[in-house]
Short mmCIF file of C-alpha atoms in Angstrom, two decimals:
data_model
loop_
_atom_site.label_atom_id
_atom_site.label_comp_id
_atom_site.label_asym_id
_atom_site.label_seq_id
_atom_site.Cartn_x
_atom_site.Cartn_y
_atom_site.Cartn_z
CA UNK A 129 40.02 -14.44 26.83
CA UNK A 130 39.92 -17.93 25.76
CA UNK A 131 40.29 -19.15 22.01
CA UNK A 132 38.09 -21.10 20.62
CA UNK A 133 39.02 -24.47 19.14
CA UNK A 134 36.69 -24.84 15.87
CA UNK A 135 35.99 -29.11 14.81
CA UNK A 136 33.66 -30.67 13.13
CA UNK A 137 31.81 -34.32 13.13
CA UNK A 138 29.71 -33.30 9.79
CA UNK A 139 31.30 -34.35 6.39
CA UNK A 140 28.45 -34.39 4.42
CA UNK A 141 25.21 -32.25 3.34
CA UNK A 142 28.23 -29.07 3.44
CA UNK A 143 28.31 -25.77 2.29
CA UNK A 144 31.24 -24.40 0.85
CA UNK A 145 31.61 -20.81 1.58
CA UNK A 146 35.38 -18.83 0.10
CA UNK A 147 37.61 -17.72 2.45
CA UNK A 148 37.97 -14.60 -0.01
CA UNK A 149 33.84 -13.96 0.89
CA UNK A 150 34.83 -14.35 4.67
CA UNK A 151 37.66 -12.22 4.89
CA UNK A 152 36.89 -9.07 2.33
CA UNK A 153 33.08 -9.25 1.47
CA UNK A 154 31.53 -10.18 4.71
CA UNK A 155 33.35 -7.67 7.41
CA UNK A 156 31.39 -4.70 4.98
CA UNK A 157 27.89 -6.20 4.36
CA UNK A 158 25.09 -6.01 6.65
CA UNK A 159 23.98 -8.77 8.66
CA UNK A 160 21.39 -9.70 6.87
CA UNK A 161 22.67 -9.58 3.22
CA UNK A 162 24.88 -12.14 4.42
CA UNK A 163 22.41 -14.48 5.57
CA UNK A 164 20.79 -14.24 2.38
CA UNK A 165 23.79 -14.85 0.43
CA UNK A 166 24.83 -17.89 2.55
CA UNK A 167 21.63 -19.86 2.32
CA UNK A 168 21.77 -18.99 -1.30
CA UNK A 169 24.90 -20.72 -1.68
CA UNK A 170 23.20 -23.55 0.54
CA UNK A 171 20.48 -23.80 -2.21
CA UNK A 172 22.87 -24.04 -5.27
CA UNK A 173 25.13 -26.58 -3.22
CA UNK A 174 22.27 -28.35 -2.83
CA UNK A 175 21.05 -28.94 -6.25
CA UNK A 176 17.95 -26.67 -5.75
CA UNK A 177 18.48 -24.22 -8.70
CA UNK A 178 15.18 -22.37 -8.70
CA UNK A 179 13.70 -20.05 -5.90
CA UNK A 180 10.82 -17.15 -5.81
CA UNK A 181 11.76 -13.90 -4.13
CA UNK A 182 8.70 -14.70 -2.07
CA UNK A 183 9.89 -17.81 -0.46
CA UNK A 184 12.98 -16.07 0.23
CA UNK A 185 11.34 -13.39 2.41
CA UNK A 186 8.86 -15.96 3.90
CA UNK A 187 12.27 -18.24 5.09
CA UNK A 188 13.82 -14.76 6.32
CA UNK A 189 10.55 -13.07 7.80
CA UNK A 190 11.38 -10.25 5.22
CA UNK A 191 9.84 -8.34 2.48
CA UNK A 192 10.32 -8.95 -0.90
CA UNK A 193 11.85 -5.60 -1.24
CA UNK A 194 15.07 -6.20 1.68
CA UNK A 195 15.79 -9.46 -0.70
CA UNK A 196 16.14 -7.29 -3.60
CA UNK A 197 18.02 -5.01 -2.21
CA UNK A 198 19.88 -7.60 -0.72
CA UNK A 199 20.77 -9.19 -4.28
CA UNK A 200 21.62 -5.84 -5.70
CA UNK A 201 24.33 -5.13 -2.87
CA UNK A 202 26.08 -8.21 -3.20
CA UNK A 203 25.89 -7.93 -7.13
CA UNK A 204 26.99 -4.25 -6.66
CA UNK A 205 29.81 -5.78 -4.32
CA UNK A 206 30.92 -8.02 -6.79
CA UNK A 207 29.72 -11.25 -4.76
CA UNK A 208 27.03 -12.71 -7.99
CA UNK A 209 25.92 -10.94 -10.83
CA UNK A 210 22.15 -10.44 -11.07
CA UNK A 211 19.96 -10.61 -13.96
CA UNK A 212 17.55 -8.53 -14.67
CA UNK A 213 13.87 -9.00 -17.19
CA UNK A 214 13.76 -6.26 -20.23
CA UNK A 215 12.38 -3.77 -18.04
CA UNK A 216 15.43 -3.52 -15.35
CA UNK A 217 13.07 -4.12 -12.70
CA UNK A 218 12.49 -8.09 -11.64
CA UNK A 219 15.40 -10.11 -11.20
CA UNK A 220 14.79 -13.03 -12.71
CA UNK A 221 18.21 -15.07 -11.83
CA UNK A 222 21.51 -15.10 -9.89
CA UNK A 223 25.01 -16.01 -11.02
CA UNK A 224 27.43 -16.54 -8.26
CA UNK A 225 31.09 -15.39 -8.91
CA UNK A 226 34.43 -17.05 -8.64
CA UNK A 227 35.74 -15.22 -5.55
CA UNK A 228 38.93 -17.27 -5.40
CA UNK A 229 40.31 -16.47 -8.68
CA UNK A 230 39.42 -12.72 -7.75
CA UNK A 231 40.98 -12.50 -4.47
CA UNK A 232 42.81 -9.65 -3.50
CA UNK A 233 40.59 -6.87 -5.96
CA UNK A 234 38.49 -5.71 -2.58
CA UNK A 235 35.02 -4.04 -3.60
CA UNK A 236 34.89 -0.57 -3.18
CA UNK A 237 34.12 0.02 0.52
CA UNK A 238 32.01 3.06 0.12
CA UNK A 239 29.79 1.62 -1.91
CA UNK A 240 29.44 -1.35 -0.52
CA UNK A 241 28.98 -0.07 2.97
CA UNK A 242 25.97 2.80 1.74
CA UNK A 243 23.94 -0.11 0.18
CA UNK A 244 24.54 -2.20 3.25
CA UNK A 245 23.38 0.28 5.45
CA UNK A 246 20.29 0.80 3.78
CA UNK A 247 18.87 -2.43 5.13
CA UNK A 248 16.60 -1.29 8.17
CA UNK A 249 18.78 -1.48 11.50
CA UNK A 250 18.49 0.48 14.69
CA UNK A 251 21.51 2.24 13.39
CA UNK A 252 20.73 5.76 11.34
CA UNK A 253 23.56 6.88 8.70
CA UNK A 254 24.50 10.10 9.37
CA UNK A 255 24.54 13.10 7.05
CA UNK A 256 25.40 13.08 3.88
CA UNK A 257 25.11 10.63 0.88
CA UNK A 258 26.25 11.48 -3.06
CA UNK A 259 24.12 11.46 -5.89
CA UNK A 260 26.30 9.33 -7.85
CA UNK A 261 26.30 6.65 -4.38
CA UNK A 262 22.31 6.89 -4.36
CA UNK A 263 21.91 5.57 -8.24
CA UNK A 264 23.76 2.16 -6.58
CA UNK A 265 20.20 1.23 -5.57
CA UNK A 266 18.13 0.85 -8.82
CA UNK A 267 21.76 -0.56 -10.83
CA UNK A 268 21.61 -4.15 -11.50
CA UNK A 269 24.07 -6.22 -14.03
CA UNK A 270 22.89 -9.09 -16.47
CA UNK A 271 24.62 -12.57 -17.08
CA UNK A 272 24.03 -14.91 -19.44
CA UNK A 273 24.48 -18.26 -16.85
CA UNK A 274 22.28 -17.69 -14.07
CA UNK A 275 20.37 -19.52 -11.24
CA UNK A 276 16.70 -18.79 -12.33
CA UNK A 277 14.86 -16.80 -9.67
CA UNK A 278 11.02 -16.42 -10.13
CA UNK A 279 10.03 -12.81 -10.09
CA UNK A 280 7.42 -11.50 -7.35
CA UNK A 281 4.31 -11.29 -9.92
CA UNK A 282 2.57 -9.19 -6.97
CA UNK A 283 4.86 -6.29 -7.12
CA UNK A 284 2.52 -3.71 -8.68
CA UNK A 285 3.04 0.07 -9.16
CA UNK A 286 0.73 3.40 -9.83
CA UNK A 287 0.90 4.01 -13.23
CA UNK A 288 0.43 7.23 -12.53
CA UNK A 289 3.49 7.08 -10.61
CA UNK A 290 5.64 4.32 -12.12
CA UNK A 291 9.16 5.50 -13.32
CA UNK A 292 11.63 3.60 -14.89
CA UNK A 293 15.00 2.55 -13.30
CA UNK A 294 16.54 4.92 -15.61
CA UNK A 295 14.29 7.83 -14.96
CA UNK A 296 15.00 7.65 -11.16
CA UNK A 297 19.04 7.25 -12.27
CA UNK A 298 18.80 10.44 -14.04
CA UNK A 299 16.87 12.09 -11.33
CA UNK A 300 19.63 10.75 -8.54
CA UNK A 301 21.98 12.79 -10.24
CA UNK A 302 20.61 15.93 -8.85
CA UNK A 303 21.90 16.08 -5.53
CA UNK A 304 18.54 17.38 -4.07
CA UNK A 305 16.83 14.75 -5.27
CA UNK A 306 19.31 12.49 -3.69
CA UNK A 307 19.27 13.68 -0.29
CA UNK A 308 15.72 13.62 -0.77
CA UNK A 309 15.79 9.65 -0.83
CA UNK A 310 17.98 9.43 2.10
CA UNK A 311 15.75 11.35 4.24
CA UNK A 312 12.89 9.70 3.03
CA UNK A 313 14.91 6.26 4.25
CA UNK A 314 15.68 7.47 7.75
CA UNK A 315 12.12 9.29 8.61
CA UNK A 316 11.01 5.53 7.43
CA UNK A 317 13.90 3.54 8.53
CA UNK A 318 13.48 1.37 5.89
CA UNK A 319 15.01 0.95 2.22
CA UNK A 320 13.63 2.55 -0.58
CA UNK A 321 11.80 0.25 -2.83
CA UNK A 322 11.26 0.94 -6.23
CA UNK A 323 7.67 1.65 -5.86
CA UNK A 324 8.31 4.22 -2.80
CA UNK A 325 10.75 5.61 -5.24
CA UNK A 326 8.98 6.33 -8.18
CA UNK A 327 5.99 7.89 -5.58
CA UNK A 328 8.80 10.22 -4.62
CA UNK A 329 9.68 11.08 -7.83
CA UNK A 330 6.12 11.41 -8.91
CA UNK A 331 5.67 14.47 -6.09
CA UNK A 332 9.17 15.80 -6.70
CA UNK A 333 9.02 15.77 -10.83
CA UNK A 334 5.60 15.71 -11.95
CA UNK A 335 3.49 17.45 -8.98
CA UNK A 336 6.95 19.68 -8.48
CA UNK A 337 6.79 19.34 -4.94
CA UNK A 338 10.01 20.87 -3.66
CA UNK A 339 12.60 18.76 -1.82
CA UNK A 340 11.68 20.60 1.41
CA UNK A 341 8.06 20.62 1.42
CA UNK A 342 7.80 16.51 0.44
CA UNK A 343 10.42 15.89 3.45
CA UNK A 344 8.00 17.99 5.91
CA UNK A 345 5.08 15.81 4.17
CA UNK A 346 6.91 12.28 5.35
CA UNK A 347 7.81 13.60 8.34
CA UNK A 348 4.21 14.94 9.01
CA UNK A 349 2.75 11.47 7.99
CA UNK A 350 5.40 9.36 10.13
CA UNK A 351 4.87 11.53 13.10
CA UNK A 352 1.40 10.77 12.91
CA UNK A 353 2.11 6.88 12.70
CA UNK A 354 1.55 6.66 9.00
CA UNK A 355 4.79 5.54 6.86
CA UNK A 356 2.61 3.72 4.08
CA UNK A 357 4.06 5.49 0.92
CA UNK A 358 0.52 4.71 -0.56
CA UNK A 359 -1.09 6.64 2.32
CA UNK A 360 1.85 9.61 2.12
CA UNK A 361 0.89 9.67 -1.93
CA UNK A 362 -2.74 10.32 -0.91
CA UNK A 363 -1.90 13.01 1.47
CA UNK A 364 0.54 14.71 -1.04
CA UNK A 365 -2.55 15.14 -3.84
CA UNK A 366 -4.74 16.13 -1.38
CA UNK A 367 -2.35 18.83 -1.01
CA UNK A 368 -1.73 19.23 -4.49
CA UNK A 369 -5.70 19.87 -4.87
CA UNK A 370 -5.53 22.49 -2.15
CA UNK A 371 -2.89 24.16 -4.05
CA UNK A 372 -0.42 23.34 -1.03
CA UNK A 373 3.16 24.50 -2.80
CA UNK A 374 5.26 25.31 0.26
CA UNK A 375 5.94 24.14 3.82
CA UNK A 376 4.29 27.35 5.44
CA UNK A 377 0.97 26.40 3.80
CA UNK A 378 1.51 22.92 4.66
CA UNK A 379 1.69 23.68 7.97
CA UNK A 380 -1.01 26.06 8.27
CA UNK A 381 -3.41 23.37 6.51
CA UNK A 382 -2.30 20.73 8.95
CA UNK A 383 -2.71 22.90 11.88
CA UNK A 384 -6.60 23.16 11.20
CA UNK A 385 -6.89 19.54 12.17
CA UNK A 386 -6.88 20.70 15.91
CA UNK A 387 -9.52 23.11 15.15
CA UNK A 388 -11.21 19.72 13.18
CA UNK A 389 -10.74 18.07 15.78
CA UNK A 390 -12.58 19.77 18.68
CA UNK A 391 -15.42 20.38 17.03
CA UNK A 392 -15.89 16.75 15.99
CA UNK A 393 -15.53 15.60 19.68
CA UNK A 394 -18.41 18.84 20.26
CA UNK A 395 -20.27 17.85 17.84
CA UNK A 396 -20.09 14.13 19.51
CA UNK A 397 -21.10 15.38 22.80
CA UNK A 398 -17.40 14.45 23.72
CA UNK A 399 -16.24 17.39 26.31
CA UNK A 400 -14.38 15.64 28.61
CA UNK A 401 -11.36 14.16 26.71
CA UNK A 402 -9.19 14.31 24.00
CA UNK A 403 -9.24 11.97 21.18
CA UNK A 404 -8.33 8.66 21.09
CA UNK A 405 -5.65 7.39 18.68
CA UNK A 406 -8.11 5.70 16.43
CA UNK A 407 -10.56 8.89 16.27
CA UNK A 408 -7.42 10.93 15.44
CA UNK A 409 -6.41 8.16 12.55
CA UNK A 410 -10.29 8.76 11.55
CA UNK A 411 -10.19 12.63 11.93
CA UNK A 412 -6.66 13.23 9.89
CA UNK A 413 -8.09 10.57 7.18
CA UNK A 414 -11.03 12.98 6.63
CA UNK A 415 -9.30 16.42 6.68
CA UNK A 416 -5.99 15.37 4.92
CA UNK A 417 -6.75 12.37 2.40
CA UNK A 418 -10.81 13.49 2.06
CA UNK A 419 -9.86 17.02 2.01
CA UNK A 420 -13.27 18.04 3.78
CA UNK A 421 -13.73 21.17 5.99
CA UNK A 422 -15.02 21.38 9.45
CA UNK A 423 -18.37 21.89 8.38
CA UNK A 424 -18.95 18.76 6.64
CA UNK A 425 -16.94 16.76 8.62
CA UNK A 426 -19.66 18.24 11.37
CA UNK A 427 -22.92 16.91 9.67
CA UNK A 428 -21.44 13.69 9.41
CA UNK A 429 -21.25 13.61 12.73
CA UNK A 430 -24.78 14.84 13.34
CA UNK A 431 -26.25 12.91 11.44
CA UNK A 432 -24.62 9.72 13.01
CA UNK A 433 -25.80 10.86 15.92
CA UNK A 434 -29.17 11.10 14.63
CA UNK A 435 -28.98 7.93 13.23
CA UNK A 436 -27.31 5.81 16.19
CA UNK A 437 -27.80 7.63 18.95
CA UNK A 438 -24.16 7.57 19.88
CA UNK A 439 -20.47 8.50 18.60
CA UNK A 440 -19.62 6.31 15.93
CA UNK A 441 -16.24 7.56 14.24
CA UNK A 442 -16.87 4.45 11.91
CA UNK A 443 -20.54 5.17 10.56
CA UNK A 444 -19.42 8.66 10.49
CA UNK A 445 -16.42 7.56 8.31
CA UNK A 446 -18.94 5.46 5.99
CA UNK A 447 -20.99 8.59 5.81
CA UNK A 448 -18.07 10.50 4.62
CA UNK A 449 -16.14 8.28 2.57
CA UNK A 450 -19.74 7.99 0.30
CA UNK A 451 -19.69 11.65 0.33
CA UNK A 452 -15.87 11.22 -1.16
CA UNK A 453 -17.27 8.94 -3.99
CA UNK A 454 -19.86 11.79 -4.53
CA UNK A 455 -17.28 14.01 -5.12
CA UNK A 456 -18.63 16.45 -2.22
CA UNK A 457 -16.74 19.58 -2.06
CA UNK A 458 -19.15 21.67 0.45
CA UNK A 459 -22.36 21.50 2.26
CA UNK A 460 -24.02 21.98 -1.31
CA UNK A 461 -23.15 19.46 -2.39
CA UNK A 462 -24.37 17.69 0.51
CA UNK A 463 -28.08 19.40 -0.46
CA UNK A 464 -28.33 18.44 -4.04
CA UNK A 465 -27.21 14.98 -2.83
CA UNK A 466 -29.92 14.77 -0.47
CA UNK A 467 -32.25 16.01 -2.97
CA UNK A 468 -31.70 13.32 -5.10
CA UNK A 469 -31.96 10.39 -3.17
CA UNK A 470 -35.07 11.68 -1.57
CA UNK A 471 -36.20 11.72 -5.41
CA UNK A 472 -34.81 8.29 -5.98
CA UNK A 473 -36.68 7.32 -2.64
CA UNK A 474 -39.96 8.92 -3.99
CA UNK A 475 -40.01 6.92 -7.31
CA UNK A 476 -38.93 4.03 -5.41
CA UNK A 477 -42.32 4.24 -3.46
CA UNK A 478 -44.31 5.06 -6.19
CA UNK A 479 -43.67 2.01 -8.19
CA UNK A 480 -43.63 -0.48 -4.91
CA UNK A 481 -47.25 0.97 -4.75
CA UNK A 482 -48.23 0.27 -8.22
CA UNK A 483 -46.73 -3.18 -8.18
CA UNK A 484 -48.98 -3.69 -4.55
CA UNK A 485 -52.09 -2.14 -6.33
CA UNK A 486 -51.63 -4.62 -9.36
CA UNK A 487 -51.13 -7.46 -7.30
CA UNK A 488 -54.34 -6.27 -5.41
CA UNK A 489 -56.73 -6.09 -8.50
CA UNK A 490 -55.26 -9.56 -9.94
CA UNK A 491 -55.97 -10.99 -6.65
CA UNK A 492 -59.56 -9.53 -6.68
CA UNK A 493 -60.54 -10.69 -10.53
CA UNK A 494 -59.50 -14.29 -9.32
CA UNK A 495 -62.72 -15.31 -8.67
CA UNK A 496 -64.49 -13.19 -11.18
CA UNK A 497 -62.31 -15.50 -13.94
CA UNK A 498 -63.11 -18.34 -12.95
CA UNK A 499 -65.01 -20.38 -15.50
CA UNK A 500 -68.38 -21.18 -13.75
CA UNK A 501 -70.07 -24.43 -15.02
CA UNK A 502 -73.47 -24.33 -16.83
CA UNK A 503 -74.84 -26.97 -14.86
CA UNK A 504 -78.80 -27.14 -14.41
CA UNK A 505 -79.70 -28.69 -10.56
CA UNK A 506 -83.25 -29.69 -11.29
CA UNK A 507 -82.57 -31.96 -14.27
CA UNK A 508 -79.74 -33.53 -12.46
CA UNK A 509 -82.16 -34.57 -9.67
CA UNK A 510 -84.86 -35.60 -11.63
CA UNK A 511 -82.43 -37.78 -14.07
CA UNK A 512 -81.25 -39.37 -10.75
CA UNK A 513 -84.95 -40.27 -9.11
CA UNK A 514 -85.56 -41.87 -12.47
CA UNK A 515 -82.61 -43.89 -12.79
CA UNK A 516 -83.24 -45.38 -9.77
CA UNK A 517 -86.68 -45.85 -10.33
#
């Protein structure tokens, strides 16, 4: 094969990028960490010292999470140093290193290579990953010169599930924790955020899901096109209020959905097919996330019928999701419910009524107060005949 001969007509508006970076750093890192990295360097060469996280994904097409992750594997590597607010989490500016002068001290390729890796590629690591390799992900160095970088002011978290960078350190040291986040990352094929990682955490430490029955619960969710951690947190305490513990009962809850499932298209008047993916989405929203049996789940459905004349998965769902905010727990609940807006109805009436009566007998005694004038006819018309006599 040919070489290629390299030239250049360009001597201006450069980018300077170490041979060091080229020859050690860049072979290891993923393809897109490098791509970050380089237009970084771009930036600073250019004079343009401040950039938001934001505008970084926006350039790249990328979430804000990937360019984290992204600036924690080439400070990890060695490449910049990254500093972090009080709170560990936002980076809030880049310094970039003096590979020259450090040429020939190689990162550590294991480490380097696992953080890489966890970028999302078509390529699946296989097998195994260390506890003390997982805690790379939430690490993050401080320096006191730095390249400021605005932190994303959107990136919000649960309380109820927020942990700190050093809670989920501590908890990566347990190796079933760890292998917990790295088959969380390939049923999702994406990295780990810290969000997604402190909802993990949540189910494994403080709802004491074990390892096994929150890996069934992603899989479960991704094999039914869900892999919204938000969505996979809801399913998880809809579990946890079912007093799911184990994978057996897991599955045994999920497999009612078919059961769920027929009798909503029956109840329909749907006989000849199978749900549609959208009814399914609909259907495993209101048995898994509502945690509603068949039964109610049933007179939704009849009474959209009743009320449309026709299918509707959606009215049904509005039906349903009110009955949620009701905090409906069985077709008792449904009763006292009706009961009291057919009260609320009732009163409602009464007073439109008394408002139309009132408006009634103040449009009757209209003419009644009307202030009449004492005027006498006669002595009009004879004042007039004489006056003109």
């Amino acid at each position: 094969m040919n070489n290629l001969s390299l030239s250049t007509m360009n001597n201006n508006n450069t980018t300077t990028v170490s041979n060091v970076f080229i020859d050690e750093f860049m072979p290891l890192a993923n393809g897109e960490f490098t791509k970050i990295y380089l237009y970084l360097l771009r930036c600073i060469s250019n004079g343009k010292t401040n950039i938001s996280i934001d505008c970084l994904a926006d350039f790249f097409n990328q979430t804000e999470a990937d360019i984290m992750c992204a600036l924690r594997y080439w400070d990890k590597a060695g490449v910049l140093i990254a500093s972090t607010d009080s709170t560990g989490r936002q980076i809030t500016g880049i310094t970039f290193c003096n590979l020259d002068s450090a040429s020939g001290s190689t990162p550590d390729n294991s480490s380097a290579q696992l953080n890489s890796n966890q970028m999302p590629s078509n390529h699946i690591p296989s097998n195994h990953m260390h506890a003390e390799q997982s805690t790379d992900i939430y690490n993050a160095a401080a320096s006191d010169t730095e390249v400021p970088i605005t932190p994303d002011s959107n990136e919000t978290c649960d309380p109820r599930s927020a942990y700190t960078p050093k809670q989920l350190e501590d908890l990566s040291e347990q190796e079933d924790f760890s292998m917990l986040l790295y088959a969380a990352q390939t049923y999702l094929g994406s990295v780990l955020n810290s969000s997604d990682a402190s909802v993990i955490a949540y189910l494994y430490d403080s709802l004491q899901f074990s390892s096994e029955l929150i890996e069934y619960l992603i899989e479960y969710c991704v094999s039914n096109g869900h892999k919204s951690m938000r969505y996979i947190e809801k399913v998880a305490l809809a579990w946890a209020d079912k007093g799911i513990q184990t994978v057996k009962q897991a599955k045994a809850a999920s497999s009612g959905y078919n059961d769920t499932a027929f009798s909503v298209l029956g109840a329909f008047g749907i006989t000849n097919r199978t749900a549609g993916k959208v009814e399914q989405d609909y259907i495993k929203k209101w048995t898994d996330v509502y945690c509603f049996d068949s039964d109610i789940i049933v007179e939704a459905c009849n009474r959209t019928l009743k009320k449309t004349h026709q299918p509707s998965f959606e009215y049904a769902d509005s039906i349903l999701s009110r009955w949620k905010d009701a905090n409906v727990k069985n077709t008792s609940d449904i009763k006292r419910i009706d009961m009291e807006f057919e009260q609320n109805q009732q009163s409602s009436a009464v007073k439109r009524n008394n408002a139309y009566n009132n408006a009634v007998k103040a449009s009757n005694n209209r003419f009644n107060n009307f202030n009449q004038r004492n005027t006498d006819i006669d002595s009009l018309e004879s004042e007039l005949i004489s006056n003109n006599g």
